[in-house]
Amino acid sequence: MIYTVIDVETTGPSNKITEISIFRYDDAVLVDEFTSLVNPETLIPDYITDLTGIDDYMVSKAPKFHEIAENILAITQQAVFIAHNVSFDYNVIRNEFKALGITFNRKKLCTVRLSRKLIPGHKSYSLGKICQDLDIPIHGRHRAKGDVEATVILFQKLLEQPDAQDVIQVFLKKDAKETKLPKNLKAETYNQLPKAIGVYYFKDKKDTVIYVGHATDIQKQVLKHFNSKAEKEVLLTQETVDIDFELSGSETIALLMEDAAIKEYNPKYNQVLKRAPKAYGIFSYQDRNGIIHLAFNTLKAAPSPFQILYSVKTCQQYLEKLCKQFNLCPKYCHLQEGLQECSGYEVQSCKGVCRKTESVALYNIRVKQAIEYSKTNSKNMILKQPGRHDNENAFIMIKDSLYCGYGFIDKEEQMMTSEDLEPFLIQQNDNVDVQRILQPTLLSV
């Protein structure tokens, strides 16, 4: 087997390479080596310098990645890419090549996964811990060459284990399966898909959107479609010639984008909702003792509801939120049925109306405050969301209880009011599906 053992050191959050080391082996014979500091063209955080010893001065005159790209391509050509936690090193290098417009695609093996399979029972499989357990010296921990030299010895020890070759072949076949693509889809298109949250669009040869999905890891989710044996997925895969995507920054915005896209494109492989989600109403009523209760039921059976929700669980969560915020009695919010007195009194969430230690009049005042809060609080809201990258925030805008859309804004922008956000708003339509998507987020506010 021809393989390269690789390690990179990076700047941390931006994952720009500061050092790289590659040892190429033909079976057990070292045939080539490439080690170099790399100018990341960005500042190195102090905590990374403390960890690796690599600072801005050291890399200031080092080659930039594009200047050593050909060296990396040549030494890794037709070789298995091996690293400790291979996904990290592989994706860092692949993303550097992607920025240059070059597709980097190699078979890969992870010495973490191999170690867990071939030498089980260790408390930790970090490079430092596993090398300590196996008496493998590391000369220069968190420096690329030192870590590679230790990983080489670790891999050689793994090769000596019983069934090592069989396990390696299984892992390589699995990796090959993971990169098996539809015949009409270019590998470059798949490789450019991000491992990030957002929506993706499958398109046919006429550039028609035939499927829309959302995922926290777009590339991984797309791969699941390709590997599925379900008839619908096989047909979808056969028709797909291109895949587009949009990053969202958060799952809530991804769901909103997906819903809007399905309604716009009506893709043939998306299941269209045949009926609206079941609606429930939160309502109030007064019992014979004058105590105002809060309860929920199906919308048709809820008299004058002051809040409409779309699942039993969401209704329960909403009532729990009101109980906690306004010190209401769980018994009279129908969260604890069949009890003479609520258990909330013991933890001081109820002030004792169920035990007659609080007057009905005082209790009802807080219930009315809760109802009024429910009616007015959600009319105008800006829901802050994570951005698509570290220097960005996202938001969802609600006005007069209606969803207006979402937007993205640089963290350096000073925003004080919803009017300040208007220029960044991507306007969208409100509908029942949108309200159902938003409710878990609204409940958490």
Coordinates of C-alpha atoms in Angstrom, one line a residue:
M1 CA 0.0 0.0 0.0
I2 CA 1.2 3.5 -0.9
Y3 CA 0.2 5.9 1.8
T4 CA 1.0 9.4 3.2
V5 CA 0.9 10.2 6.9
I6 CA 0.0 13.8 7.3
D7 CA -0.5 16.4 10.0
V8 CA -1.3 20.1 9.8
E9 CA -1.2 22.9 12.4
T10 CA -3.7 25.7 12.0
T11 CA -4.7 29.1 13.2
G12 CA -7.6 27.7 15.1
P13 CA -11.1 29.0 14.3
S14 CA -10.3 30.1 10.7
N15 CA -8.4 26.8 10.2
K16 CA -5.7 28.3 8.0
I17 CA -2.6 26.1 7.8
T18 CA 0.5 27.3 9.7
E19 CA 2.6 24.1 9.3
I20 CA 2.3 20.9 7.3
S21 CA 4.2 17.7 7.3
I22 CA 3.8 14.7 4.9
F23 CA 5.6 11.4 4.9
R24 CA 5.1 9.2 1.9
Y25 CA 5.5 5.4 2.3
D26 CA 5.6 2.6 -0.3
D27 CA 4.6 -0.3 2.0
A28 CA 7.0 0.3 5.0
V29 CA 9.6 2.2 3.1
L30 CA 9.8 6.0 3.4
V31 CA 10.1 7.3 -0.1
D32 CA 9.5 11.1 0.3
E33 CA 8.9 13.8 2.9
F34 CA 7.6 17.3 2.7
T35 CA 7.6 19.6 5.8
S36 CA 7.1 23.3 5.8
L37 CA 5.8 26.3 7.8
V38 CA 3.0 28.0 5.9
N39 CA 2.1 31.7 5.9
P40 CA -1.7 31.6 6.8
E41 CA -2.1 35.3 5.7
T42 CA -4.0 36.0 8.9
L43 CA -3.0 36.5 12.6
I44 CA -2.3 33.5 14.8
P45 CA -4.2 33.7 18.1
D46 CA -2.1 33.8 21.3
Y47 CA -3.6 30.5 22.6
I48 CA -2.6 28.7 19.4
T49 CA 1.0 30.1 19.7
D50 CA 1.0 28.9 23.3
L51 CA -0.1 25.4 22.1
T52 CA 2.2 25.0 19.1
G53 CA 5.0 27.5 19.6
I54 CA 4.3 28.9 16.1
D55 CA 3.9 32.7 16.1
D56 CA 3.3 35.4 13.4
Y57 CA 7.0 36.1 13.1
M58 CA 7.9 32.5 12.4
V59 CA 5.5 32.3 9.4
S60 CA 5.9 35.8 8.1
K61 CA 8.5 34.7 5.5
A62 CA 7.2 31.1 5.0
P63 CA 5.6 30.2 1.7
K64 CA 1.8 30.7 1.3
F65 CA -0.3 27.7 0.6
H66 CA -0.7 28.4 -3.1
E67 CA 3.1 28.3 -3.4
I68 CA 3.4 24.8 -2.0
A69 CA 0.1 23.4 -3.4
E70 CA 1.9 21.5 -6.3
N71 CA 4.2 19.9 -3.7
I72 CA 1.3 18.6 -1.7
L73 CA -0.6 17.4 -4.8
A74 CA 2.5 15.5 -6.0
I75 CA 3.4 13.8 -2.8
T76 CA -0.1 12.7 -2.0
Q77 CA -1.0 11.5 -5.6
Q78 CA -2.3 7.9 -5.8
A79 CA -1.7 7.4 -2.0
V80 CA -4.0 6.8 0.9
F81 CA -4.3 9.9 3.1
I82 CA -3.6 8.8 6.8
A83 CA -3.9 11.1 9.8
H84 CA -4.9 10.9 13.5
N85 CA -8.5 12.3 13.3
V86 CA -8.2 12.3 9.5
S87 CA -11.4 14.3 8.9
F88 CA -9.8 17.4 10.4
D89 CA -6.5 17.4 8.5
Y90 CA -8.2 16.2 5.3
N91 CA -10.9 18.9 5.3
V92 CA -8.4 21.7 6.2
I93 CA -6.2 20.8 3.2
R94 CA -9.2 20.2 0.9
N95 CA -10.6 23.6 1.8
E96 CA -7.3 25.3 1.1
F97 CA -7.3 23.7 -2.4
K98 CA -11.0 24.6 -2.8
A99 CA -10.1 28.3 -2.3
L100 CA -7.6 27.9 -5.2
G101 CA -10.3 26.3 -7.4
I102 CA -8.6 22.9 -7.2
T103 CA -10.5 19.7 -6.3
F104 CA -8.6 17.6 -3.7
N105 CA -9.9 14.0 -3.4
R106 CA -8.0 11.1 -1.8
K107 CA -8.8 7.8 -0.1
K108 CA -8.4 8.2 3.6
L109 CA -7.7 6.3 6.8
C110 CA -8.0 7.5 10.4
T111 CA -5.6 6.1 13.0
V112 CA -8.1 7.1 15.8
R113 CA -10.7 4.8 14.3
L114 CA -8.2 2.1 13.5
S115 CA -6.9 2.2 17.1
R116 CA -10.3 1.9 18.6
K117 CA -11.0 -1.2 16.4
L118 CA -7.6 -2.9 16.6
I119 CA -6.4 -2.0 20.1
P120 CA -9.6 -1.5 22.1
G121 CA -9.8 -0.7 25.9
H122 CA -7.8 2.6 26.1
K123 CA -9.4 5.5 28.1
S124 CA -8.4 8.0 25.5
Y125 CA -7.4 7.8 21.8
S126 CA -5.9 11.3 21.5
L127 CA -2.5 11.2 19.9
G128 CA -0.8 12.2 23.2
K129 CA -2.6 9.6 25.4
I130 CA -2.4 6.7 23.0
C131 CA 1.3 7.2 22.3
Q132 CA 1.9 7.5 26.0
D133 CA 0.1 4.1 26.6
L134 CA 2.1 2.5 23.8
D135 CA 5.5 4.0 24.7
I136 CA 5.7 6.0 21.5
P137 CA 7.9 9.1 21.9
I138 CA 6.6 12.4 20.5
H139 CA 9.5 14.8 19.8
G140 CA 7.6 18.1 19.3
R141 CA 4.0 17.7 20.3
H142 CA 1.6 19.9 18.3
R143 CA 4.3 20.5 15.7
A144 CA 3.5 18.9 12.4
K145 CA 6.6 16.8 11.9
G146 CA 6.7 15.6 15.5
D147 CA 3.1 14.5 15.3
V148 CA 3.6 12.8 12.0
E149 CA 6.6 10.8 13.2
A150 CA 4.6 9.6 16.2
T151 CA 1.6 8.7 13.9
V152 CA 3.9 6.7 11.6
I153 CA 5.0 4.6 14.5
L154 CA 1.4 4.2 15.7
F155 CA 0.3 3.1 12.3
Q156 CA 3.1 0.6 12.0
K157 CA 2.1 -0.9 15.4
L158 CA -1.5 -1.1 14.2
L159 CA -0.4 -3.0 11.1
E160 CA 1.1 -5.6 13.4
Q161 CA -2.2 -6.4 15.0
P162 CA -4.2 -9.5 14.0
D163 CA -6.7 -8.9 11.2
A164 CA -5.2 -5.4 10.6
Q165 CA -5.3 -5.9 6.8
D166 CA -8.9 -7.0 6.8
V167 CA -9.9 -4.1 9.0
I168 CA -8.1 -1.6 6.8
Q169 CA -9.7 -3.0 3.7
V170 CA -13.1 -2.6 5.3
F171 CA -12.4 1.0 6.2
L172 CA -11.1 1.8 2.7
K173 CA -14.1 0.2 1.1
K174 CA -16.4 2.2 3.4
D175 CA -14.5 5.4 2.4
A176 CA -14.9 4.5 -1.2
K177 CA -18.6 3.9 -0.8
E178 CA -18.9 7.3 0.9
T179 CA -17.5 9.0 -2.2
K180 CA -19.5 7.0 -4.8
L181 CA -21.4 9.6 -6.8
P182 CA -24.2 9.5 -9.4
K183 CA -22.9 9.1 -13.0
N184 CA -24.4 12.4 -14.1
L185 CA -22.9 14.5 -11.3
K186 CA -19.4 15.9 -11.4
A187 CA -17.1 15.0 -8.5
E188 CA -16.2 18.7 -8.2
T189 CA -19.8 19.6 -7.6
Y190 CA -20.0 17.2 -4.7
N191 CA -16.7 18.1 -3.2
Q192 CA -17.6 21.8 -3.1
L193 CA -20.6 21.1 -0.9
P194 CA -20.0 22.5 2.6
K195 CA -20.0 20.5 5.8
A196 CA -22.2 23.2 7.3
I197 CA -25.9 24.0 8.0
G198 CA -28.2 25.2 5.2
V199 CA -30.4 24.0 2.4
Y200 CA -29.5 22.2 -0.8
Y201 CA -31.2 21.9 -4.2
F202 CA -31.0 18.8 -6.5
K203 CA -31.4 19.8 -10.2
D204 CA -32.0 17.8 -13.3
K205 CA -30.5 18.3 -16.8
K206 CA -33.0 21.1 -17.5
D207 CA -31.8 23.0 -14.4
T208 CA -35.1 22.3 -12.8
V209 CA -35.2 21.9 -9.0
I210 CA -36.4 18.4 -8.3
Y211 CA -35.7 18.2 -4.6
V212 CA -35.1 20.6 -1.7
G213 CA -33.7 19.5 1.7
H214 CA -32.1 21.0 4.8
A215 CA -29.2 19.7 6.9
T216 CA -26.8 20.5 9.6
D217 CA -24.0 19.0 7.4
I218 CA -25.1 19.5 3.7
Q219 CA -22.4 17.2 2.2
K220 CA -23.1 14.4 4.6
Q221 CA -26.8 14.6 4.1
V222 CA -26.5 14.6 0.3
L223 CA -24.3 11.5 0.5
K224 CA -27.1 9.7 2.4
H225 CA -29.4 10.3 -0.6
F226 CA -26.8 8.7 -2.9
N227 CA -26.3 5.7 -0.6
S228 CA -29.9 5.0 -0.1
K229 CA -31.5 2.0 -1.7
A230 CA -35.1 3.3 -1.5
E231 CA -36.8 3.5 -4.9
K232 CA -37.5 7.3 -4.6
E233 CA -33.9 8.0 -3.7
V234 CA -32.5 5.9 -6.5
L235 CA -34.7 7.7 -9.0
L236 CA -33.8 11.1 -7.6
T237 CA -30.1 10.2 -7.8
Q238 CA -30.4 9.1 -11.4
E239 CA -31.9 12.4 -12.5
T240 CA -29.5 14.7 -10.5
V241 CA -26.9 16.5 -12.6
D242 CA -26.2 19.5 -10.4
I243 CA -26.6 20.4 -6.7
D244 CA -26.8 24.0 -5.4
F245 CA -26.9 25.1 -1.8
E246 CA -27.4 28.1 0.5
L247 CA -25.9 28.4 4.0
S248 CA -28.3 29.4 6.8
G249 CA -26.2 29.7 10.0
S250 CA -29.0 28.1 12.1
E251 CA -31.4 25.2 11.8
T252 CA -34.5 27.4 12.2
I253 CA -33.5 29.6 9.2
A254 CA -32.7 26.4 7.3
L255 CA -36.2 25.1 7.9
L256 CA -37.7 28.5 6.9
M257 CA -35.6 28.5 3.7
E258 CA -36.6 24.9 2.9
D259 CA -40.3 25.6 3.4
A260 CA -40.1 28.7 1.1
A261 CA -38.2 26.8 -1.6
I262 CA -40.6 23.9 -1.6
K263 CA -43.5 26.2 -2.0
E264 CA -41.7 28.2 -4.8
Y265 CA -40.4 25.3 -6.9
N266 CA -42.9 22.5 -6.0
P267 CA -40.1 19.9 -6.5
K268 CA -41.3 16.5 -7.9
Y269 CA -39.5 14.5 -5.2
N270 CA -40.6 16.5 -2.2
Q271 CA -43.7 15.2 -0.4
V272 CA -46.3 17.9 -0.5
L273 CA -48.3 18.3 2.7
K274 CA -51.8 17.0 2.0
R275 CA -53.3 18.7 5.0
A276 CA -52.4 21.6 7.3
P277 CA -50.8 20.6 10.7
K278 CA -53.3 20.1 13.5
A279 CA -53.9 23.3 15.4
Y280 CA -54.5 23.7 19.1
G281 CA -55.7 26.7 21.0
I282 CA -54.7 28.0 24.5
F283 CA -57.7 29.4 26.2
S284 CA -59.0 30.5 29.7
Y285 CA -62.2 29.8 31.6
Q286 CA -63.4 30.5 35.2
D287 CA -64.6 27.7 37.5
R288 CA -67.4 27.8 40.1
N289 CA -64.9 29.1 42.7
G290 CA -63.9 32.0 40.5
I291 CA -60.4 30.7 39.7
I292 CA -59.3 31.4 36.1
H293 CA -57.9 28.3 34.5
L294 CA -55.6 28.0 31.4
A295 CA -56.0 25.0 29.2
F296 CA -55.6 23.8 25.6
N297 CA -57.6 21.8 23.2
T298 CA -58.0 21.4 19.5
L299 CA -58.7 24.7 17.8
K300 CA -62.3 23.8 17.1
A301 CA -62.9 22.9 20.7
A302 CA -61.0 25.9 22.2
P303 CA -63.3 28.8 23.0
S304 CA -61.7 32.2 22.1
P305 CA -58.1 31.0 22.1
F306 CA -55.5 33.7 22.9
Q307 CA -52.6 31.6 21.4
I308 CA -52.6 29.0 18.6
L309 CA -50.0 26.3 18.6
Y310 CA -49.4 23.2 16.5
S311 CA -48.6 20.3 18.8
V312 CA -49.6 19.0 22.2
K313 CA -46.0 19.2 23.4
T314 CA -45.7 22.8 22.3
C315 CA -48.9 23.6 24.2
Q316 CA -47.5 22.0 27.3
Q317 CA -44.2 23.8 27.0
Y318 CA -46.0 27.1 26.5
L319 CA -48.1 26.7 29.6
E320 CA -45.1 25.6 31.6
K321 CA -43.4 28.8 30.5
L322 CA -46.3 31.0 31.6
C323 CA -46.5 29.1 35.0
K324 CA -42.8 29.8 35.7
Q325 CA -42.9 33.4 34.5
F326 CA -46.1 34.4 36.3
N327 CA -46.0 32.0 39.3
L328 CA -49.2 30.2 38.2
C329 CA -50.5 27.0 39.6
P330 CA -49.7 23.9 37.4
K331 CA -53.0 22.4 38.6
Y332 CA -55.1 25.3 37.2
C333 CA -53.0 25.3 34.0
H334 CA -54.0 21.6 33.5
L335 CA -50.4 20.5 33.7
Q336 CA -51.0 18.3 36.8
E337 CA -54.3 16.5 36.5
G338 CA -56.1 14.6 39.3
L339 CA -54.3 16.3 42.2
Q340 CA -55.9 18.0 45.1
E341 CA -52.9 20.4 45.4
C342 CA -50.2 21.1 42.9
S343 CA -46.6 20.0 43.4
G344 CA -45.5 23.4 42.2
Y345 CA -46.3 24.9 45.6
E346 CA -43.4 22.9 47.1
V347 CA -40.9 24.5 44.7
Q348 CA -42.5 27.9 45.1
S349 CA -43.7 28.2 41.5
C350 CA -47.2 28.4 42.8
K351 CA -48.1 30.8 45.6
G352 CA -50.7 28.6 47.1
V353 CA -54.1 29.3 45.5
C354 CA -54.6 25.5 45.3
R355 CA -54.1 25.3 49.1
K356 CA -56.2 28.4 49.8
T357 CA -53.1 30.2 51.2
E358 CA -53.4 32.8 48.4
S359 CA -56.5 34.7 47.5
V360 CA -58.3 33.9 44.2
A361 CA -58.3 37.6 43.4
L362 CA -54.5 38.0 43.6
Y363 CA -54.0 34.7 41.6
N364 CA -56.4 35.8 38.9
I365 CA -54.5 39.1 38.5
R366 CA -51.4 37.2 37.5
V367 CA -53.4 34.9 35.2
K368 CA -54.8 38.0 33.4
Q369 CA -51.2 39.4 33.2
A370 CA -50.1 36.1 31.6
I371 CA -52.9 36.2 29.1
E372 CA -52.1 39.8 28.2
Y373 CA -48.5 39.0 27.9
S374 CA -49.3 36.1 25.6
K375 CA -51.4 38.3 23.4
T376 CA -48.9 41.2 23.0
N377 CA -45.4 39.8 23.6
S378 CA -45.1 38.0 20.2
K379 CA -46.4 40.8 18.1
N380 CA -43.1 42.4 17.3
M381 CA -39.9 40.4 17.8
I382 CA -36.4 40.2 16.4
L383 CA -35.0 36.6 17.0
K384 CA -31.2 36.6 16.9
Q385 CA -29.6 33.6 15.2
P386 CA -26.1 32.4 14.5
G387 CA -24.6 33.7 11.2
R388 CA -23.2 31.8 8.4
H389 CA -19.6 32.5 9.5
D390 CA -17.8 33.9 12.6
N391 CA -18.2 37.5 11.6
E392 CA -21.9 37.5 11.0
N393 CA -25.2 37.4 12.9
A394 CA -28.6 36.4 11.5
F395 CA -32.0 37.4 12.5
I396 CA -35.7 36.5 12.1
M397 CA -38.2 39.4 12.0
I398 CA -41.8 39.3 13.3
K399 CA -44.1 42.3 13.0
D400 CA -47.7 42.4 14.2
S401 CA -47.4 38.6 15.0
L402 CA -46.6 37.9 11.3
Y403 CA -43.4 36.4 10.1
C404 CA -41.6 38.9 7.7
G405 CA -38.5 37.0 6.8
Y406 CA -34.8 36.6 7.8
G407 CA -31.6 38.4 7.2
F408 CA -27.8 38.3 7.7
I409 CA -25.7 41.2 9.1
D410 CA -22.0 41.8 9.8
K411 CA -21.2 41.8 13.5
E412 CA -19.6 45.2 13.1
E413 CA -22.9 46.8 12.1
Q414 CA -24.5 48.8 15.0
M415 CA -28.2 47.9 15.0
M416 CA -30.6 49.4 17.6
T417 CA -34.2 49.0 16.1
S418 CA -36.0 46.8 13.6
E419 CA -35.9 49.7 11.2
D420 CA -32.1 49.4 11.2
L421 CA -32.5 45.8 10.1
E422 CA -34.9 46.5 7.3
P423 CA -32.2 46.9 4.5
F424 CA -30.9 43.5 5.4
L425 CA -34.2 41.7 5.5
I426 CA -34.9 38.9 3.0
Q427 CA -38.7 39.2 2.8
Q428 CA -40.7 36.0 3.1
N429 CA -44.4 35.0 3.3
D430 CA -46.1 33.9 6.5
N431 CA -48.1 30.6 6.6
V432 CA -49.1 27.8 8.9
D433 CA -46.0 25.8 8.2
V434 CA -43.8 28.8 9.1
Q435 CA -45.6 29.3 12.4
R436 CA -45.1 25.7 13.3
I437 CA -41.4 26.0 12.5
L438 CA -41.0 29.2 14.6
Q439 CA -42.8 28.1 17.7
P440 CA -40.0 26.1 19.3
T441 CA -37.7 29.1 18.9
L442 CA -40.4 31.5 20.2
L443 CA -40.9 29.4 23.3
S444 CA -37.2 29.6 24.1
V445 CA -37.2 33.4 24.1

